[in-house]
């Protein structure tokens, strides 16, 4: 981490940023005149940039390692093999990179807050060492819920569908503000959230609980609230995935989905959340790698479609902010063109930021060749660079220090007030779907519990899994628990073991994860019900699970299985707090999907 006064002198020492700052044009522009003056300063920066530097500003690549300059030997080897350099500092220097994206797990970018801050500072030092020194816009996918990158040390918050169940704009805005404040303290100023897709397809394999729900109006309200919350934190929000990824049964990571909505259906179902995001002042919008014939009869993927990006997004919706691609390594955008052509076609379609190219050298030189041949004009290049610099300006990277502050990290990251707020928000999202004969809350005599069932690992920490963590939450509330993780596909022996473990218990808490018609989890639940021990069902991911579980006397949905949701569910089951969540999606009958089992808005309370 960098001393703030020293880092400020370092930034202002660069001729480009100093010139803009001296002109008084950095920072958010409040009036058209101020915006014009700001753009004049930013265009002066662009005028000093080489074509190679301008192209570099468009790219947001991945990299391996926890350090900008001294990652582990194995991470250096992976960088060299896939990126042609050993470190992200070398990557920035070689390609004049304007931004990077952090990942946990496979990329090994994230360990804890102090390490992330040091990494961010190293990235900024590398960026300010370029011939045209411009701070990097560091990005991340920190949606919370099932899709989160930083776990240890930061506040974990309910994900989108949980917030949709809470139906509180204040909670949605607060969650974004808390997340954004902590990200900014770690040197991360662009978050690829919120998800603006409307999940109208229960079988959607990629969006699902990452969406706020199935009602376009409600999703739009939540998206706008989160855009506001991120702005309050000084972080660039990104509404995704335009023109809408909510009604697909195919994952665009592995194929090219087709959205079959008519234009009227798109206007009614998919467009409203993006319109709400634009009205709220969203600064970036991410494309989807899918076909929408009603918007572009040529069937180009939306990421590569001028009709969709220039015609609809910029033309009809009037959006003039940054357009960023979804990851360019996904199969959905690579089905028709090579990796050298995809970024060129994306730019020609109207994109500004090129995220996660599978081969940075091929992608970069593909764009460079297109500029040199005149296929992409330098004016077109300048337009995207200007939008990106505006983004960096709004994030405060051009007017202040791009470096982190140890004092600020200690003050806000994982702060007690943030964690308490997250816990209270989560409690307002837990949804009680079934409560026959007032099976819940647990009665005073029901002290001995078995916690059993599917036990997915935490999205942020594979060493922590659902069943033990839920059991621990009940232990903290004074219950005596035993636990048995049976997994998503329990075999006959494991089910027999669960049945035996239920004997002598006062109640069984059984967790499920993505139940379908052939799931062995159905057999597990049925066998537990047959023991005569009271059974409480908790769907830890999809609220749709209940449609496959007949006869359950009590059922709840938590929409995710991280600590904050599990603790909230335990408190609701124990009666420490009232269930207040309302389904943000309808649940159809398993035997007749045309019939609704639970309507959107359904949610029971204890009534006292």
XYZ file of C-alpha atoms in Angstrom:
608
model
C 0.000 0.000 0.000
C 1.164 3.467 -0.888
C 1.567 6.623 1.152
C -1.271 8.892 -0.042
C 0.720 12.152 -0.161
C 3.578 10.545 -2.078
C 1.198 8.822 -4.486
C -0.602 12.090 -5.211
C 2.701 13.769 -6.114
C 3.470 10.799 -8.351
C 0.194 11.131 -10.228
C 0.368 14.876 -10.632
C 3.928 14.587 -11.884
C 2.631 13.082 -15.111
C 2.239 15.729 -17.749
C -1.057 14.389 -19.007
C -2.948 14.241 -15.739
C -1.324 17.423 -14.496
C -2.512 19.261 -17.596
C -6.085 18.128 -17.114
C -5.981 18.914 -13.429
C -4.542 22.353 -14.035
C -7.360 23.063 -16.463
C -9.844 22.310 -13.726
C -11.619 19.695 -15.780
C -11.242 16.498 -13.778
C -13.937 15.091 -11.540
C -17.634 14.663 -12.160
C -19.043 17.380 -14.399
C -22.208 18.995 -13.016
C -23.193 21.057 -16.052
C -22.915 20.753 -19.858
C -20.355 23.543 -19.813
C -18.272 21.736 -17.207
C -18.597 18.492 -19.172
C -17.381 20.254 -22.316
C -14.448 21.721 -20.412
C -13.638 18.317 -18.939
C -13.689 16.696 -22.384
C -11.315 19.357 -23.702
C -8.797 18.346 -21.052
C -9.271 14.651 -21.712
C -8.889 15.159 -25.466
C -5.552 16.852 -24.793
C -4.466 13.674 -23.051
C -5.626 11.616 -26.046
C -3.765 13.885 -28.466
C -0.490 12.937 -26.758
C -1.155 9.209 -27.019
C 0.238 6.925 -29.692
C -2.102 4.635 -31.598
C -0.620 1.738 -29.659
C -1.398 3.458 -26.346
C -4.962 4.218 -27.422
C -5.571 0.593 -28.360
C -4.158 -0.539 -25.022
C -6.699 1.607 -23.163
C -9.494 -0.524 -24.608
C -8.301 -3.848 -23.198
C -9.166 -5.353 -19.810
C -7.217 -8.640 -19.633
C -6.850 -11.263 -16.930
C -3.514 -12.310 -15.453
C -2.144 -14.727 -12.858
C -0.693 -13.944 -9.457
C -1.111 -12.005 -6.241
C 1.579 -9.438 -7.024
C 2.061 -7.031 -9.918
C 5.810 -7.573 -10.071
C 6.698 -10.698 -8.078
C 4.061 -13.420 -8.393
C 4.942 -17.003 -7.571
C 7.083 -18.989 -9.975
C 4.081 -21.066 -11.053
C 2.031 -17.932 -11.754
C 4.915 -16.450 -13.725
C 5.040 -19.624 -15.782
C 1.312 -19.449 -16.493
C 1.553 -15.770 -17.434
C 4.423 -16.529 -19.772
C 2.600 -19.447 -21.350
C -0.729 -17.647 -21.885
C 0.163 -13.936 -22.006
C 3.768 -13.897 -23.200
C 4.981 -11.993 -20.110
C 5.830 -12.998 -16.566
C 3.909 -10.345 -14.612
C 0.966 -8.004 -14.980
C 3.388 -5.076 -14.775
C 5.106 -6.417 -17.891
C 1.699 -6.947 -19.524
C 0.750 -3.318 -18.909
C 4.076 -2.104 -20.265
C 3.972 -4.289 -23.383
C 0.396 -3.495 -24.451
C -0.242 -0.087 -22.785
C -3.122 -1.751 -20.946
C -5.853 0.571 -19.622
C -7.456 -1.814 -17.131
C -7.309 -5.297 -15.655
C -9.790 -7.667 -14.037
C -9.229 -9.636 -10.836
C -10.340 -13.224 -10.276
C -10.091 -15.520 -7.290
C -9.339 -19.220 -7.528
C -7.923 -20.063 -10.935
C -6.176 -16.693 -11.473
C -4.857 -16.509 -7.918
C -5.297 -12.733 -7.760
C -7.033 -12.622 -4.386
C -6.018 -13.735 -0.908
C -7.022 -11.047 1.587
C -7.657 -7.275 1.654
C -4.067 -6.239 2.353
C -2.772 -8.353 -0.530
C -5.453 -7.060 -2.927
C -4.569 -3.476 -2.021
C -0.869 -4.147 -2.621
C -1.706 -5.704 -5.979
C -3.817 -2.684 -6.935
C -0.994 -0.338 -5.998
C 1.431 -2.380 -8.094
C -0.901 -2.214 -11.091
C -1.130 1.562 -10.727
C 2.635 1.977 -10.447
C 3.011 0.034 -13.696
C 0.348 2.168 -15.393
C 1.948 5.426 -14.289
C 5.301 4.240 -15.639
C 3.914 4.171 -19.214
C 4.974 6.860 -21.718
C 1.452 8.270 -21.348
C 0.879 7.689 -17.636
C -2.828 7.089 -17.012
C -4.102 5.148 -13.977
C -5.668 1.749 -14.590
C -9.370 1.101 -14.170
C -9.289 -2.084 -12.097
C -12.390 -4.262 -12.439
C -14.011 -7.221 -10.726
C -17.208 -9.346 -10.741
C -18.338 -8.817 -7.146
C -22.066 -9.387 -7.565
C -22.381 -11.048 -4.125
C -24.494 -14.114 -3.532
C -23.405 -16.925 -5.848
C -21.007 -14.810 -7.922
C -18.335 -13.168 -5.804
C -14.562 -12.888 -6.093
C -13.319 -11.447 -2.789
C -14.385 -13.421 0.249
C -11.992 -13.322 3.149
C -11.998 -10.074 5.093
C -14.694 -8.198 3.192
C -18.392 -7.915 3.950
C -20.497 -10.610 2.288
C -23.897 -9.373 1.170
C -27.048 -11.047 -0.150
C -27.076 -11.564 -3.910
C -29.509 -10.152 -6.426
C -32.440 -12.586 -6.112
C -32.273 -12.387 -2.331
C -32.455 -8.589 -2.565
C -35.329 -9.009 -4.996
C -37.096 -11.083 -2.342
C -36.493 -8.336 0.198
C -38.147 -5.799 -2.135
C -36.409 -2.912 -0.397
C -34.824 -0.253 -2.589
C -33.059 1.085 0.477
C -31.492 -2.315 1.190
C -30.438 -2.752 -2.445
C -28.855 0.690 -2.467
C -27.163 0.128 0.891
C -25.751 -3.225 -0.224
C -24.211 -1.620 -3.314
C -22.838 1.278 -1.310
C -21.221 -1.058 1.232
C -19.748 -3.257 -1.495
C -18.540 -0.265 -3.498
C -16.990 1.450 -0.492
C -14.953 -1.644 0.340
C -13.925 -2.229 -3.282
C -12.785 1.373 -3.659
C -10.687 1.074 -0.516
C -8.957 -1.917 -2.158
C -8.199 0.078 -5.303
C -10.988 -1.436 -7.411
C -13.142 1.150 -9.195
C -15.269 -0.801 -11.676
C -17.645 -3.546 -10.564
C -19.410 -5.627 -13.188
C -22.720 -5.436 -11.334
C -25.693 -5.211 -11.075
C -27.250 -7.920 -13.236
C -30.130 -6.345 -15.201
C -31.378 -9.594 -16.737
C -34.978 -10.618 -16.003
C -34.985 -14.310 -15.088
C -38.193 -15.504 -16.726
C -36.776 -18.960 -17.470
C -36.463 -21.172 -14.352
C -34.060 -23.432 -16.275
C -31.654 -20.580 -17.014
C -28.245 -22.137 -16.298
C -26.167 -18.968 -16.108
C -28.300 -16.103 -14.716
C -30.916 -17.598 -12.402
C -30.428 -16.287 -8.824
C -27.975 -13.684 -10.142
C -31.099 -11.834 -11.334
C -33.292 -9.726 -9.059
C -36.341 -11.593 -10.316
C -38.894 -12.210 -13.055
C -40.749 -8.880 -13.013
C -39.116 -6.366 -15.343
C -40.390 -3.350 -13.412
C -39.150 -4.662 -10.056
C -35.799 -5.674 -11.543
C -35.449 -2.176 -12.990
C -36.113 -0.561 -9.605
C -33.479 -2.733 -7.950
C -30.939 -2.120 -10.713
C -31.400 1.653 -10.460
C -31.033 1.517 -6.669
C -27.764 -0.392 -6.949
C -26.395 1.938 -9.630
C -27.036 4.796 -7.201
C -25.392 2.937 -4.326
C -22.236 2.221 -6.303
C -22.059 5.841 -7.446
C -22.308 6.995 -3.827
C -19.287 4.805 -3.116
C -17.286 6.236 -6.032
C -17.349 2.974 -7.983
C -18.403 2.520 -11.604
C -21.391 0.178 -11.862
C -22.068 -1.975 -14.915
C -25.555 -3.144 -15.908
C -25.396 -6.526 -17.635
C -26.001 -8.389 -19.974
C -27.504 -6.273 -22.769
C -29.891 -6.857 -24.493
C -30.979 -9.382 -21.844
C -29.880 -12.896 -20.834
C -32.848 -13.889 -18.677
C -34.771 -16.187 -21.024
C -32.270 -18.755 -22.166
C -31.702 -22.402 -21.361
C -28.136 -22.297 -22.703
C -24.961 -20.967 -21.125
C -23.150 -18.455 -23.351
C -19.841 -19.663 -21.900
C -20.270 -22.860 -23.876
C -22.576 -21.974 -26.771
C -24.476 -19.222 -28.557
C -27.950 -18.857 -27.022
C -30.874 -17.488 -29.010
C -33.461 -15.201 -27.405
C -36.702 -15.814 -29.272
C -38.628 -12.857 -27.836
C -40.554 -10.745 -30.310
C -39.745 -7.058 -30.401
C -42.826 -6.380 -28.266
C -41.731 -9.003 -25.749
C -38.214 -7.545 -25.648
C -39.629 -4.062 -25.015
C -41.797 -5.436 -22.220
C -39.539 -8.065 -20.614
C -35.878 -7.274 -21.295
C -35.559 -3.548 -21.935
C -37.034 -1.958 -18.759
C -34.113 -2.701 -16.391
C -31.590 -1.292 -18.867
C -33.743 1.793 -19.366
C -33.896 2.167 -15.573
C -30.112 1.808 -15.320
C -29.582 4.472 -17.981
C -32.059 6.801 -16.270
C -30.132 6.281 -13.027
C -26.904 7.335 -14.763
C -25.158 3.976 -15.138
C -21.632 4.509 -16.457
C -21.054 1.152 -18.168
C -23.186 -1.575 -19.746
C -21.983 -5.085 -20.566
C -23.021 -6.932 -23.714
C -24.344 -10.480 -23.953
C -22.994 -13.126 -26.291
C -26.339 -14.231 -27.702
C -28.562 -13.788 -30.731
C -31.765 -11.769 -30.698
C -33.327 -12.083 -34.167
C -36.047 -9.552 -33.315
C -33.346 -6.902 -32.796
C -30.888 -8.064 -35.458
C -32.156 -10.397 -38.193
C -28.551 -11.050 -39.273
C -28.172 -13.114 -36.066
C -24.834 -11.641 -35.146
C -24.078 -12.096 -31.438
C -25.187 -8.930 -29.629
C -21.561 -8.157 -28.731
C -20.756 -7.902 -32.448
C -24.033 -6.373 -33.628
C -24.130 -2.721 -34.788
C -27.925 -3.047 -35.015
C -28.168 -3.910 -31.316
C -25.389 -1.771 -29.836
C -25.525 1.318 -32.048
C -29.082 1.011 -33.295
C -30.879 0.019 -30.087
C -28.609 0.790 -27.133
C -27.071 4.043 -28.329
C -29.753 5.097 -30.821
C -33.103 4.132 -29.310
C -32.161 4.114 -25.611
C -29.858 7.138 -25.892
C -26.959 5.597 -23.981
C -23.593 7.313 -24.435
C -21.555 5.668 -21.689
C -19.000 2.894 -21.909
C -20.041 -0.393 -23.514
C -17.959 -3.349 -22.341
C -18.010 -6.829 -23.797
C -18.694 -9.878 -21.718
C -15.566 -12.047 -21.543
C -14.215 -12.619 -25.041
C -12.995 -16.103 -24.153
C -16.626 -17.334 -23.997
C -17.742 -19.664 -26.734
C -20.847 -17.593 -27.472
C -18.770 -14.894 -29.162
C -16.202 -17.205 -30.777
C -18.568 -19.405 -32.791
C -18.261 -17.484 -36.070
C -14.996 -15.534 -36.004
C -11.375 -15.914 -34.971
C -9.908 -14.291 -31.888
C -8.191 -11.655 -34.023
C -11.477 -10.552 -35.614
C -13.799 -10.641 -32.615
C -12.364 -7.492 -30.943
C -12.334 -5.633 -34.264
C -15.968 -6.482 -34.956
C -16.918 -5.589 -31.383
C -15.379 -2.132 -31.787
C -17.102 -1.649 -35.119
C -20.388 -2.621 -33.443
C -19.953 0.115 -30.832
C -18.031 -1.480 -27.944
C -15.477 0.517 -25.928
C -13.876 -1.943 -23.491
C -12.666 -5.395 -24.588
C -12.842 -7.743 -21.626
C -10.798 -10.918 -21.132
C -9.487 -11.672 -24.629
C -8.395 -15.327 -24.788
C -5.102 -14.295 -26.430
C -4.116 -10.712 -25.682
C -1.383 -10.632 -28.337
C -3.700 -11.867 -31.087
C -6.501 -9.512 -30.023
C -4.271 -6.455 -29.630
C -2.549 -6.916 -32.974
C -5.868 -7.666 -34.643
C -7.129 -4.230 -33.575
C -3.817 -2.586 -34.470
C -3.946 -4.084 -37.970
C -7.537 -2.865 -38.394
C -6.520 0.685 -37.435
C -3.483 0.673 -39.708
C -5.561 -0.586 -42.634
C -8.249 2.029 -42.063
C -10.935 -0.516 -41.193
C -11.157 1.237 -37.823
C -10.475 4.958 -38.011
C -8.444 6.772 -35.413
C -11.472 8.980 -34.746
C -13.432 5.840 -33.844
C -10.593 4.797 -31.567
C -10.523 8.229 -29.938
C -14.260 8.087 -29.206
C -13.846 4.928 -27.128
C -10.728 6.200 -25.368
C -12.592 9.390 -24.458
C -15.440 7.404 -22.895
C -12.946 5.301 -20.931
C -11.103 8.396 -19.679
C -14.430 9.913 -18.622
C -15.004 6.756 -16.623
C -11.621 7.024 -14.945
C -12.301 10.671 -14.249
C -15.658 9.896 -12.605
C -13.950 7.282 -10.455
C -11.540 9.962 -9.230
C -8.490 8.338 -10.776
C -7.398 11.431 -12.705
C -7.853 14.031 -9.980
C -6.624 12.240 -6.873
C -4.464 9.362 -5.822
C -5.020 5.999 -7.511
C -3.309 4.282 -4.596
C -4.839 2.670 -1.545
C -4.680 3.908 2.032
C -4.042 1.511 4.949
C -6.114 3.761 7.177
C -9.087 3.635 4.808
C -8.842 -0.146 4.489
C -8.840 -0.550 8.266
C -11.788 1.817 8.558
C -14.180 0.343 5.986
C -13.227 -3.131 4.732
C -15.244 -5.684 6.661
C -16.278 -2.992 9.115
C -18.548 -4.092 11.957
C -21.267 -1.685 10.847
C -21.151 -3.123 7.334
C -21.445 -6.698 8.608
C -24.362 -5.833 10.873
C -26.134 -4.109 7.997
C -25.548 -7.152 5.765
C -27.007 -9.464 8.435
C -30.129 -7.333 8.840
C -30.614 -7.091 5.073
C -30.294 -10.874 4.733
C -32.907 -11.442 7.427
C -35.342 -9.374 5.409
C -34.811 -11.590 2.346
C -35.328 -15.124 3.713
C -38.615 -16.387 2.271
C -41.012 -18.795 3.977
C -42.845 -20.727 1.244
C -44.657 -23.452 3.181
C -45.627 -23.630 6.850
C -48.236 -26.349 7.385
C -49.820 -26.453 10.857
C -47.421 -23.738 12.012
C -44.435 -26.063 11.822
C -42.224 -22.991 12.182
C -40.765 -21.351 14.100
C -39.182 -24.246 15.953
C -40.837 -24.862 19.291
C -39.142 -24.573 22.631
C -38.770 -28.329 22.972
C -37.180 -28.801 19.579
C -33.570 -28.392 20.656
C -31.887 -31.436 19.109
C -31.473 -30.889 15.381
C -30.066 -32.811 12.444
C -28.722 -30.595 9.667
C -28.440 -32.693 6.524
C -28.438 -32.433 2.751
C -26.666 -30.755 -0.126
C -23.575 -28.906 1.039
C -22.087 -26.756 -1.731
C -18.824 -24.997 -0.967
C -18.952 -21.276 -0.336
C -18.527 -19.217 -3.528
C -15.577 -17.479 -1.890
C -13.981 -20.263 0.158
C -14.052 -23.924 -0.867
C -12.944 -24.950 2.651
C -16.329 -23.828 4.013
C -19.428 -25.768 3.059
C -23.127 -25.328 3.655
C -24.160 -28.044 6.090
C -21.398 -27.442 8.687
C -21.875 -23.689 8.488
C -25.642 -23.942 8.899
C -25.183 -26.338 11.829
C -22.772 -23.870 13.423
C -25.338 -21.097 13.040
C -27.887 -23.195 14.945
C -25.292 -24.085 17.601
C -24.698 -20.388 18.184
C -28.438 -19.980 18.755
C -28.328 -22.587 21.526
C -29.376 -25.734 19.651
C -27.662 -29.111 19.868
C -26.944 -30.121 16.301
C -25.557 -33.103 14.470
C -24.709 -32.791 10.811
C -24.425 -34.939 7.723
C -23.534 -33.633 4.285
C -25.139 -35.902 1.685
C -24.314 -33.840 -1.440
C -26.464 -33.120 -4.485
C -26.516 -36.770 -5.601
C -26.807 -38.915 -2.474
C -26.652 -42.661 -3.073
C -28.785 -45.233 -1.254
C -26.175 -45.767 1.476
C -25.902 -42.057 2.211
C -29.695 -41.715 2.328
C -29.901 -44.645 4.756
C -27.266 -42.940 6.882
C -29.326 -39.738 6.914
C -32.471 -41.621 7.943
C -30.590 -43.287 10.795
C -29.141 -39.957 11.909
C -32.643 -38.462 12.122
C -33.658 -40.916 14.833
C -33.916 -39.235 18.237
C -33.784 -35.743 16.755
C -36.480 -33.156 17.494
C -36.346 -31.764 13.958
C -34.451 -32.199 10.713
C -33.208 -29.257 8.636
C -32.612 -30.544 5.105
C -30.877 -28.410 2.482
C -31.334 -28.794 -1.260
C -29.442 -27.401 -4.226
C -30.974 -27.372 -7.725
C -33.489 -30.194 -7.426
C -34.963 -31.581 -10.646
C -37.370 -34.372 -11.576
C -34.708 -37.092 -11.426
C -32.720 -35.760 -8.477
C -31.767 -38.138 -5.682
C -32.362 -35.202 -3.346
C -36.095 -35.889 -3.785
C -35.594 -39.406 -2.443
C -33.605 -38.080 0.507
C -36.355 -35.645 1.479
C -39.107 -38.266 1.046
C -37.246 -40.772 3.235
C -36.688 -38.142 5.931
C -40.383 -37.246 5.865
C -41.226 -40.931 6.337
C -39.311 -41.027 9.650
C -42.027 -38.959 11.301
C -39.443 -36.476 12.598
C -40.503 -32.889 11.741
C -38.708 -31.796 8.577
C -37.799 -28.240 7.590
C -36.615 -27.747 4.008
C -34.207 -24.977 3.006
C -33.467 -24.352 -0.682
C -29.999 -22.856 -0.571
C -29.900 -21.757 -4.209
C -33.001 -21.951 -6.413
C -36.409 -21.198 -4.948
C -37.796 -23.540 -7.622
C -36.707 -26.632 -5.638
C -39.959 -26.787 -3.671
C -41.900 -27.719 -6.826
C -40.232 -31.145 -6.744
C -40.728 -31.822 -3.018
C -44.271 -32.835 -2.186
C -45.433 -33.137 1.415
C -42.803 -30.902 3.014
C -44.473 -29.205 6.025
C -42.078 -26.265 6.127
C -39.966 -24.827 3.317
C -37.817 -21.731 2.965
C -35.632 -20.161 0.286
C -32.370 -18.356 1.026
C -31.256 -17.797 -2.631
C -27.615 -18.501 -1.734
C -25.553 -20.397 0.811
C -22.915 -17.935 1.992
C -22.585 -17.238 5.693
C -24.826 -14.183 5.723
C -27.753 -16.013 4.103
C -27.340 -19.189 6.168
C -27.236 -17.297 9.447
C -30.308 -15.329 8.451
C -32.173 -18.535 7.560
C -31.239 -20.104 10.896
C -32.537 -17.069 12.780
C -35.800 -17.180 10.842
C -36.255 -20.928 11.449
C -35.540 -20.402 15.143
C -38.073 -17.575 15.321
C -35.520 -14.961 16.308
C -36.756 -12.840 13.392
C -39.870 -12.877 11.236
C -39.662 -14.193 7.677
C -40.208 -11.167 5.455
C -39.049 -12.208 1.993
C -41.446 -12.455 -0.943
C -40.770 -14.633 -3.980
C -39.347 -12.453 -6.772
C -40.127 -15.211 -9.308
C -43.108 -17.502 -9.788
C -42.636 -21.196 -9.039
C -44.382 -23.456 -11.530
C -45.710 -26.910 -10.773
C -43.223 -29.635 -11.612
C -45.896 -31.870 -13.166
C -47.533 -29.040 -15.126
C -45.256 -26.038 -15.760
C -48.195 -24.116 -17.229
C -49.644 -23.938 -13.718
C -48.199 -21.728 -10.987
C -47.539 -23.361 -7.626
C -46.462 -20.160 -5.884
C -46.965 -16.790 -7.502
C -44.378 -14.046 -7.499
C -44.916 -12.089 -4.305
C -45.752 -15.157 -2.227
C -44.179 -15.271 1.205
C -45.546 -16.292 4.587
C -44.985 -14.756 8.001
C -45.412 -16.097 11.516
C -48.148 -13.617 12.306
C -46.962 -12.537 15.700
